[in-house]
Amino acid sequence: MDIFPISLKLQQQRCLIVGGGHIAYRKAVLLVKAGAIIDVIAPEIQADLLKLIQQRQGQYFQEKFKATAELRHYRLVIAATDHAEINRLVFEVCEAANILVNSVDDPPHCRFMVPAIVDRSPLIISIASNGTSPVLSRQIRTQLEAIIPHGMGALAEFSGKWRNRVKEVIQNPDERRIFWENLYKSSLKEKVFNHQISEADVLIEQALVEWNTPKGEVYLVGAGPGDPELLTLKALRLMQQADVVIYDRLVSTPILELCRRDATKIYVGKARSNHAVPQEGINALLVQYAQEGKRVCRLKGGDPFIFGRGGEEIQELFDANVAFQVVPGITAASGCSAYAGIPLTHRDYAQSVRFLTGHLKEGSPELPWNELVYENQTLVLYMGLMGLEKICQKLIEHGQRSNMPVALISKGTTPEQKVVIGTLADIVTKVADSQIQAPTLTIIGEVVTLREQLKWQD
């Protein structure tokens, strides 16, 4: 994050604009809406800008900006001239005086940015790109304008009116957050949107009277193979309301950043022979936090019920009488194969697909090899990088042809995705030469030959 977003209270605060043209007027309008008093320094000034500053009891100084300008009584300064050297001078003087300064459309000479704004006062939504793409920020603002009801401002004002009362009744901040979240999902929101404030007052008072300490719950959420855009809507909603997030090694950083920012985040990832927290410890954490009344998101890469040990975890929750929900995710086999351009089934090549784990117990593969040697079938092996050589040997020993196509996909669906193509006979050597790294997925079958035509992601 290259910039720190803040919201400034500028009511009755004096601000300075250097420049008297149309751009200066646009900035002045925004500052006046925020309650600021505007002064302007410029050799010439537009009539509408002059009228605006006079209405706000501001001052117009008809002169060029000088390095000796006295700025210490201004909260912030905006340089809005057509002259780069003047804007730079304004920036330098403000920097020396530790005053926030913005040079319009000149990011190197800005200490703050003016964002694109969605105004649902008192609810204000700002979108900033650190000066890299103001047009993109405005486009995003346009999209938000279309989906955020104008009544949201009234809802924010209504919430502010009741905030202290709710705080008196519900003193625990975590419980208070749940109360408001539940309230916003109720019919109260529509009452406020339709200006039925007295009825909304009755609803919130009733909700306070009936309030009980909420019970904890666990959300077992599949995070998919890595691309955050593959999350389900329900997964995203639960991730953003959870108090605690317990996550695995295969959960990508962009997905983790979509969780509620102030949630407690606990890493319990497992790598080969290196478990940050043993499974029994994970189960205990889920029960512990839920029994404390927390909403716990157990975030797992892929799908929790496909080689994710999700069944074991919710058995533990069931035994402890803890409420839970399960949110399926796109499993690695589906996501990685699609992004690699390899269909798992195809009418001409494979009429069945089998999902297998490539983890080897005590160094020995424990798979039904005779059942796996079938021409029109696709084999998908999870976590098979370390055992790849033995897996290929066993398949050949049990009758599979050595030139059967194989694909190994590393970090599938992410920008670091890498695909190695070979056969049972040579894939181990090719993988070693490529220095490919886990997490990986292995696909064995004739469908691999279709990648050359279908590799859309490349």
Short mmCIF file of C-alpha atoms in Angstrom, two decimals, residues 1-344:
data_model
loop_
_atom_site.label_atom_id
_atom_site.label_comp_id
_atom_site.label_asym_id
_atom_site.label_seq_id
_atom_site.Cartn_x
_atom_site.Cartn_y
_atom_site.Cartn_z
CA MET A 1 0.00 0.00 0.00
CA ASP A 2 1.78 3.13 -1.26
CA ILE A 3 -0.65 5.67 0.24
CA PHE A 4 -2.47 5.85 3.56
CA PRO A 5 -6.15 6.76 3.11
CA ILE A 6 -7.60 9.16 5.66
CA SER A 7 -10.71 11.34 5.91
CA LEU A 8 -10.02 14.94 6.93
CA LYS A 9 -12.49 17.02 8.91
CA LEU A 10 -12.26 20.49 7.31
CA GLN A 11 -15.31 22.25 8.73
CA GLN A 12 -14.34 25.93 9.28
CA GLN A 13 -10.71 25.07 8.48
CA ARG A 14 -8.79 27.44 6.23
CA CYS A 15 -7.34 25.95 3.05
CA LEU A 16 -5.36 27.55 0.20
CA ILE A 17 -5.68 27.07 -3.55
CA VAL A 18 -2.93 28.43 -5.78
CA GLY A 19 -4.51 29.13 -9.18
CA GLY A 20 -7.68 30.82 -10.33
CA GLY A 21 -8.88 28.76 -13.29
CA HIS A 22 -11.35 25.95 -13.93
CA ILE A 23 -9.29 23.23 -12.19
CA ALA A 24 -8.94 25.43 -9.12
CA TYR A 25 -12.72 25.97 -9.13
CA ARG A 26 -13.39 22.19 -9.22
CA LYS A 27 -11.15 21.62 -6.22
CA ALA A 28 -12.70 24.55 -4.37
CA VAL A 29 -16.19 23.09 -4.83
CA LEU A 30 -15.09 19.85 -3.12
CA LEU A 31 -13.44 21.69 -0.24
CA VAL A 32 -16.49 23.89 0.28
CA LYS A 33 -18.74 20.82 0.36
CA ALA A 34 -16.52 19.56 3.18
CA GLY A 35 -17.07 22.84 5.07
CA ALA A 36 -13.66 24.43 4.46
CA ILE A 37 -12.93 28.16 4.14
CA ILE A 38 -11.02 28.82 0.91
CA ASP A 39 -8.32 31.37 0.15
CA VAL A 40 -6.96 31.74 -3.39
CA ILE A 41 -3.66 33.12 -4.66
CA ALA A 42 -3.61 33.86 -8.41
CA PRO A 43 -2.93 36.81 -10.77
CA GLU A 44 -6.40 36.24 -12.30
CA ILE A 45 -9.52 34.45 -11.10
CA GLN A 46 -12.71 33.08 -12.64
CA ALA A 47 -15.87 34.84 -11.58
CA ASP A 48 -17.53 31.66 -10.25
CA LEU A 49 -14.47 30.84 -8.14
CA LEU A 50 -14.36 34.36 -6.70
CA LYS A 51 -18.06 34.18 -5.84
CA LEU A 52 -17.55 30.82 -4.14
CA ILE A 53 -14.72 31.97 -1.86
CA GLN A 54 -16.59 35.14 -0.96
CA GLN A 55 -19.62 33.08 0.07
CA ARG A 56 -17.39 31.13 2.45
CA GLN A 57 -15.72 34.29 3.87
CA GLY A 58 -12.46 33.39 2.15
CA GLN A 59 -9.91 35.78 0.67
CA TYR A 60 -8.55 36.33 -2.83
CA PHE A 61 -4.93 37.49 -3.15
CA GLN A 62 -4.35 38.87 -6.67
CA GLU A 63 -0.67 38.06 -7.01
CA LYS A 64 1.78 35.37 -8.03
CA PHE A 65 2.74 32.74 -5.49
CA LYS A 66 6.10 33.54 -3.88
CA ALA A 67 8.58 31.41 -1.98
CA THR A 68 8.10 33.76 0.98
CA ALA A 69 4.38 33.00 1.27
CA GLU A 70 3.20 32.48 4.83
CA LEU A 71 1.30 29.16 4.93
CA ARG A 72 1.41 27.95 8.53
CA HIS A 73 -2.25 28.80 9.25
CA TYR A 74 -3.53 26.57 6.39
CA ARG A 75 -4.63 22.97 6.95
CA LEU A 76 -3.78 22.04 3.38
CA VAL A 77 -2.76 23.59 0.08
CA ILE A 78 -3.67 22.70 -3.51
CA ALA A 79 -1.52 23.86 -6.41
CA ALA A 80 -3.83 24.14 -9.44
CA THR A 81 -1.98 26.30 -11.94
CA ASP A 82 -0.98 25.61 -15.54
CA HIS A 83 2.69 26.26 -14.73
CA ALA A 84 4.78 23.30 -13.59
CA GLU A 85 7.45 25.51 -12.01
CA ILE A 86 4.89 27.30 -9.82
CA ASN A 87 3.31 24.02 -8.73
CA ARG A 88 6.75 22.72 -7.85
CA LEU A 89 7.50 25.88 -5.86
CA VAL A 90 4.23 25.48 -3.93
CA PHE A 91 5.19 21.89 -3.13
CA GLU A 92 8.65 22.87 -1.89
CA VAL A 93 7.33 25.66 0.36
CA CYS A 94 4.67 23.38 1.83
CA GLU A 95 7.16 20.58 2.43
CA ALA A 96 9.42 22.97 4.32
CA ALA A 97 6.46 23.98 6.49
CA ASN A 98 5.13 20.39 6.95
CA ILE A 99 1.81 21.29 5.33
CA LEU A 100 -0.20 18.78 3.31
CA VAL A 101 0.00 19.72 -0.37
CA ASN A 102 -1.49 18.44 -3.63
CA SER A 103 -0.28 19.47 -7.07
CA VAL A 104 -3.08 18.68 -9.50
CA ASP A 105 -2.15 15.92 -11.96
CA ASP A 106 1.48 16.00 -10.76
CA PRO A 107 2.03 12.97 -8.44
CA PRO A 108 5.73 13.63 -7.65
CA HIS A 109 4.71 16.95 -6.09
CA CYS A 110 1.87 15.64 -3.95
CA ARG A 111 1.84 14.80 -0.27
CA PHE A 112 -1.81 13.76 -0.56
CA MET A 113 -4.13 12.74 -3.40
CA VAL A 114 -7.69 13.92 -4.04
CA PRO A 115 -9.66 10.70 -4.67
CA ALA A 116 -12.69 10.04 -6.82
CA ILE A 117 -15.66 10.34 -4.46
CA VAL A 118 -19.00 8.60 -4.04
CA ASP A 119 -20.99 10.98 -1.83
CA ARG A 120 -23.69 9.41 0.32
CA SER A 121 -23.16 11.84 3.20
CA PRO A 122 -22.41 11.16 5.95
CA LEU A 123 -21.14 8.03 4.21
CA ILE A 124 -18.24 8.95 1.90
CA ILE A 125 -16.48 6.43 -0.34
CA SER A 126 -13.19 7.41 -1.96
CA ILE A 127 -11.20 5.68 -4.70
CA ALA A 128 -7.55 6.54 -5.28
CA SER A 129 -4.84 5.15 -7.56
CA ASN A 130 -1.86 7.06 -6.09
CA GLY A 131 -2.01 9.35 -9.10
CA THR A 132 -1.31 6.56 -11.59
CA SER A 133 -4.75 6.38 -13.20
CA PRO A 134 -7.37 8.98 -12.26
CA VAL A 135 -9.55 7.91 -15.19
CA LEU A 136 -9.69 4.36 -13.81
CA SER A 137 -10.62 5.73 -10.39
CA ARG A 138 -13.48 7.70 -11.94
CA GLN A 139 -14.72 4.63 -13.81
CA ILE A 140 -14.78 2.64 -10.57
CA ARG A 141 -16.66 5.52 -8.94
CA THR A 142 -19.25 5.35 -11.73
CA GLN A 143 -19.73 1.63 -11.11
CA LEU A 144 -20.14 2.18 -7.37
CA GLU A 145 -22.62 5.00 -7.96
CA ALA A 146 -24.82 2.52 -9.79
CA ILE A 147 -24.83 -0.17 -7.08
CA ILE A 148 -24.82 1.80 -3.81
CA PRO A 149 -28.33 3.07 -2.96
CA HIS A 150 -28.67 6.76 -2.15
CA GLY A 151 -30.42 5.67 1.02
CA MET A 152 -27.09 4.50 2.43
CA GLY A 153 -26.44 8.05 3.62
CA ALA A 154 -29.67 8.06 5.59
CA LEU A 155 -28.79 4.64 7.02
CA ALA A 156 -25.40 5.93 8.17
CA GLU A 157 -27.08 8.94 9.79
CA PHE A 158 -29.66 6.71 11.48
CA SER A 159 -26.87 4.45 12.80
CA GLY A 160 -25.04 7.45 14.21
CA LYS A 161 -28.17 8.52 16.09
CA TRP A 162 -28.38 5.11 17.79
CA ARG A 163 -24.66 4.46 18.23
CA ASN A 164 -24.36 5.53 21.87
CA ARG A 165 -27.53 3.70 22.88
CA VAL A 166 -26.28 0.46 21.30
CA LYS A 167 -22.92 0.94 23.00
CA GLU A 168 -24.61 1.26 26.39
CA VAL A 169 -26.58 -1.97 25.95
CA ILE A 170 -23.90 -4.06 24.19
CA GLN A 171 -20.53 -3.25 25.70
CA ASN A 172 -18.48 -5.96 24.00
CA PRO A 173 -17.21 -4.48 20.68
CA ASP A 174 -17.23 -7.86 18.88
CA GLU A 175 -20.84 -8.45 19.89
CA ARG A 176 -21.72 -4.91 18.89
CA ARG A 177 -20.35 -5.49 15.40
CA ILE A 178 -22.47 -8.64 15.05
CA PHE A 179 -25.53 -6.71 16.25
CA TRP A 180 -25.09 -4.04 13.55
CA GLU A 181 -24.36 -6.62 10.84
CA ASN A 182 -27.54 -8.51 11.71
CA LEU A 183 -29.51 -5.28 11.81
CA TYR A 184 -28.33 -4.22 8.35
CA LYS A 185 -29.48 -7.58 7.00
CA SER A 186 -32.96 -7.09 8.48
CA SER A 187 -35.98 -5.12 7.24
CA LEU A 188 -34.70 -2.06 9.12
CA LYS A 189 -32.55 -1.00 6.17
CA GLU A 190 -35.54 -0.77 3.84
CA LYS A 191 -37.48 1.18 6.47
CA VAL A 192 -34.75 3.82 6.55
CA PHE A 193 -34.41 3.84 2.75
CA ASN A 194 -38.16 4.56 2.54
CA HIS A 195 -37.95 7.34 5.20
CA GLN A 196 -39.98 5.30 7.71
CA ILE A 197 -37.70 6.39 10.54
CA SER A 198 -40.20 5.96 13.40
CA GLU A 199 -40.77 2.33 12.38
CA ALA A 200 -37.01 1.80 12.13
CA ASP A 201 -36.63 3.22 15.66
CA VAL A 202 -39.10 0.62 16.93
CA LEU A 203 -37.22 -2.20 15.17
CA ILE A 204 -33.81 -1.29 16.62
CA GLU A 205 -35.22 -0.82 20.13
CA GLN A 206 -36.87 -4.22 19.89
CA ALA A 207 -33.61 -5.76 18.66
CA LEU A 208 -31.78 -4.33 21.67
CA VAL A 209 -34.37 -5.70 24.10
CA GLU A 210 -34.15 -9.17 22.53
CA TRP A 211 -30.35 -9.19 22.18
CA ASN A 212 -28.53 -12.24 23.52
CA THR A 213 -24.84 -13.00 23.47
CA PRO A 214 -24.24 -14.72 20.10
CA LYS A 215 -22.94 -18.26 19.91
CA GLY A 216 -19.75 -18.98 18.05
CA GLU A 217 -19.73 -20.61 14.63
CA VAL A 218 -17.16 -22.05 12.24
CA TYR A 219 -17.17 -21.43 8.49
CA LEU A 220 -15.28 -24.14 6.61
CA VAL A 221 -14.45 -22.23 3.44
CA GLY A 222 -12.80 -23.44 0.25
CA ALA A 223 -10.47 -20.71 -1.02
CA GLY A 224 -9.95 -22.27 -4.45
CA PRO A 225 -6.59 -22.86 -6.15
CA GLY A 226 -5.16 -19.32 -5.88
CA ASP A 227 -6.87 -16.81 -8.15
CA PRO A 228 -9.00 -14.59 -5.85
CA GLU A 229 -11.59 -14.12 -8.59
CA LEU A 230 -12.44 -17.82 -8.30
CA LEU A 231 -13.84 -17.37 -4.78
CA THR A 232 -17.58 -17.89 -4.41
CA LEU A 233 -19.75 -14.97 -3.29
CA LYS A 234 -20.62 -16.80 -0.08
CA ALA A 235 -16.95 -17.49 0.68
CA LEU A 236 -16.12 -13.80 0.33
CA ARG A 237 -19.03 -12.73 2.52
CA LEU A 238 -18.10 -15.10 5.36
CA MET A 239 -14.39 -14.25 5.08
CA GLN A 240 -15.23 -10.59 5.60
CA GLN A 241 -17.40 -11.11 8.67
CA ALA A 242 -15.22 -13.65 10.53
CA ASP A 243 -13.53 -12.60 13.79
CA VAL A 244 -10.80 -15.25 13.44
CA VAL A 245 -9.26 -16.67 10.25
CA ILE A 246 -7.35 -19.96 10.49
CA TYR A 247 -5.66 -20.54 7.15
CA ASP A 248 -3.52 -23.06 5.30
CA ARG A 249 -0.28 -22.81 3.34
CA LEU A 250 -2.16 -23.06 0.02
CA VAL A 251 -4.24 -19.92 0.65
CA SER A 252 -2.72 -17.23 -1.58
CA THR A 253 -1.81 -13.80 -0.22
CA PRO A 254 -4.35 -11.93 -2.43
CA ILE A 255 -7.11 -14.16 -1.04
CA LEU A 256 -5.99 -13.69 2.56
CA GLU A 257 -6.06 -9.92 2.06
CA LEU A 258 -9.78 -10.16 1.27
CA CYS A 259 -10.50 -11.27 4.85
CA ARG A 260 -11.66 -8.71 7.37
CA ARG A 261 -8.66 -6.51 8.00
CA ASP A 262 -8.92 -6.50 11.81
CA ALA A 263 -9.63 -10.24 12.15
CA THR A 264 -7.18 -12.40 14.09
CA LYS A 265 -5.26 -14.46 11.52
CA ILE A 266 -3.62 -17.76 12.51
CA TYR A 267 -1.38 -19.72 10.15
CA VAL A 268 -1.65 -23.51 10.47
CA GLY A 269 -0.10 -24.52 7.14
CA LYS A 270 1.31 -27.92 6.37
CA ALA A 271 4.27 -28.61 4.13
CA ARG A 272 5.95 -31.97 3.64
CA SER A 273 7.30 -33.09 7.04
CA ASN A 274 6.69 -29.58 8.40
CA HIS A 275 3.34 -28.96 10.07
CA ALA A 276 3.03 -25.52 11.68
CA VAL A 277 0.17 -26.89 13.81
CA PRO A 278 -0.76 -30.61 13.90
CA GLN A 279 -4.30 -31.53 12.83
CA GLU A 280 -5.38 -32.18 16.41
CA GLY A 281 -4.22 -28.67 17.32
CA ILE A 282 -6.19 -27.16 14.43
CA ASN A 283 -9.32 -28.98 15.55
CA ALA A 284 -8.82 -27.70 19.08
CA LEU A 285 -8.37 -24.11 17.88
CA LEU A 286 -11.63 -24.23 15.93
CA VAL A 287 -13.55 -25.48 18.96
CA GLN A 288 -11.83 -23.08 21.37
CA TYR A 289 -12.55 -19.89 19.43
CA ALA A 290 -16.12 -20.92 18.58
CA GLN A 291 -16.85 -21.66 22.23
CA GLU A 292 -15.57 -18.17 23.04
CA GLY A 293 -18.37 -16.82 20.83
CA LYS A 294 -16.15 -16.04 17.85
CA ARG A 295 -17.07 -16.46 14.19
CA VAL A 296 -14.21 -18.54 12.84
CA CYS A 297 -13.32 -18.87 9.16
CA ARG A 298 -11.35 -22.06 8.51
CA LEU A 299 -9.85 -21.09 5.17
CA LYS A 300 -8.49 -23.96 3.09
CA GLY A 301 -6.92 -24.01 -0.36
CA GLY A 302 -9.05 -25.66 -3.05
CA ASP A 303 -12.12 -27.47 -1.73
CA PRO A 304 -12.26 -28.52 1.95
CA PHE A 305 -13.79 -31.92 1.13
CA ILE A 306 -11.29 -32.97 -1.55
CA PHE A 307 -8.01 -33.96 0.16
CA GLY A 308 -8.61 -31.07 2.57
CA ARG A 309 -9.43 -33.00 5.77
CA GLY A 310 -12.55 -30.89 6.09
CA GLY A 311 -14.60 -33.91 7.10
CA GLU A 312 -12.33 -34.59 10.07
CA GLU A 313 -12.59 -30.99 11.24
CA ILE A 314 -16.37 -30.77 11.17
CA GLN A 315 -16.64 -34.14 12.90
CA GLU A 316 -14.73 -32.53 15.76
CA LEU A 317 -17.07 -29.53 15.67
CA PHE A 318 -20.11 -31.81 15.69
CA ASP A 319 -18.81 -33.69 18.73
CA ALA A 320 -18.24 -30.37 20.52
CA ASN A 321 -21.74 -29.13 19.62
CA VAL A 322 -20.31 -26.20 17.65
CA ALA A 323 -22.37 -24.76 14.78
CA PHE A 324 -20.70 -24.81 11.37
CA GLN A 325 -21.20 -24.09 7.69
CA VAL A 326 -19.35 -25.58 4.72
CA VAL A 327 -18.62 -23.48 1.62
CA PRO A 328 -17.27 -25.51 -1.31
CA GLY A 329 -14.36 -24.11 -3.29
CA ILE A 330 -13.02 -24.75 -6.77
CA THR A 331 -10.73 -27.71 -6.30
CA ALA A 332 -7.20 -27.59 -7.71
CA ALA A 333 -7.97 -30.27 -10.30
CA SER A 334 -10.72 -28.18 -11.84
CA GLY A 335 -9.05 -24.79 -11.55
CA CYS A 336 -5.50 -25.70 -12.55
CA SER A 337 -6.53 -27.91 -15.47
CA ALA A 338 -8.81 -25.16 -16.84
CA TYR A 339 -6.10 -22.50 -16.57
CA ALA A 340 -3.59 -24.86 -18.21
CA GLY A 341 -5.96 -25.56 -21.11
CA ILE A 342 -6.37 -29.27 -20.30
CA PRO A 343 -9.96 -30.57 -20.11
CA LEU A 344 -10.19 -33.42 -17.62
#
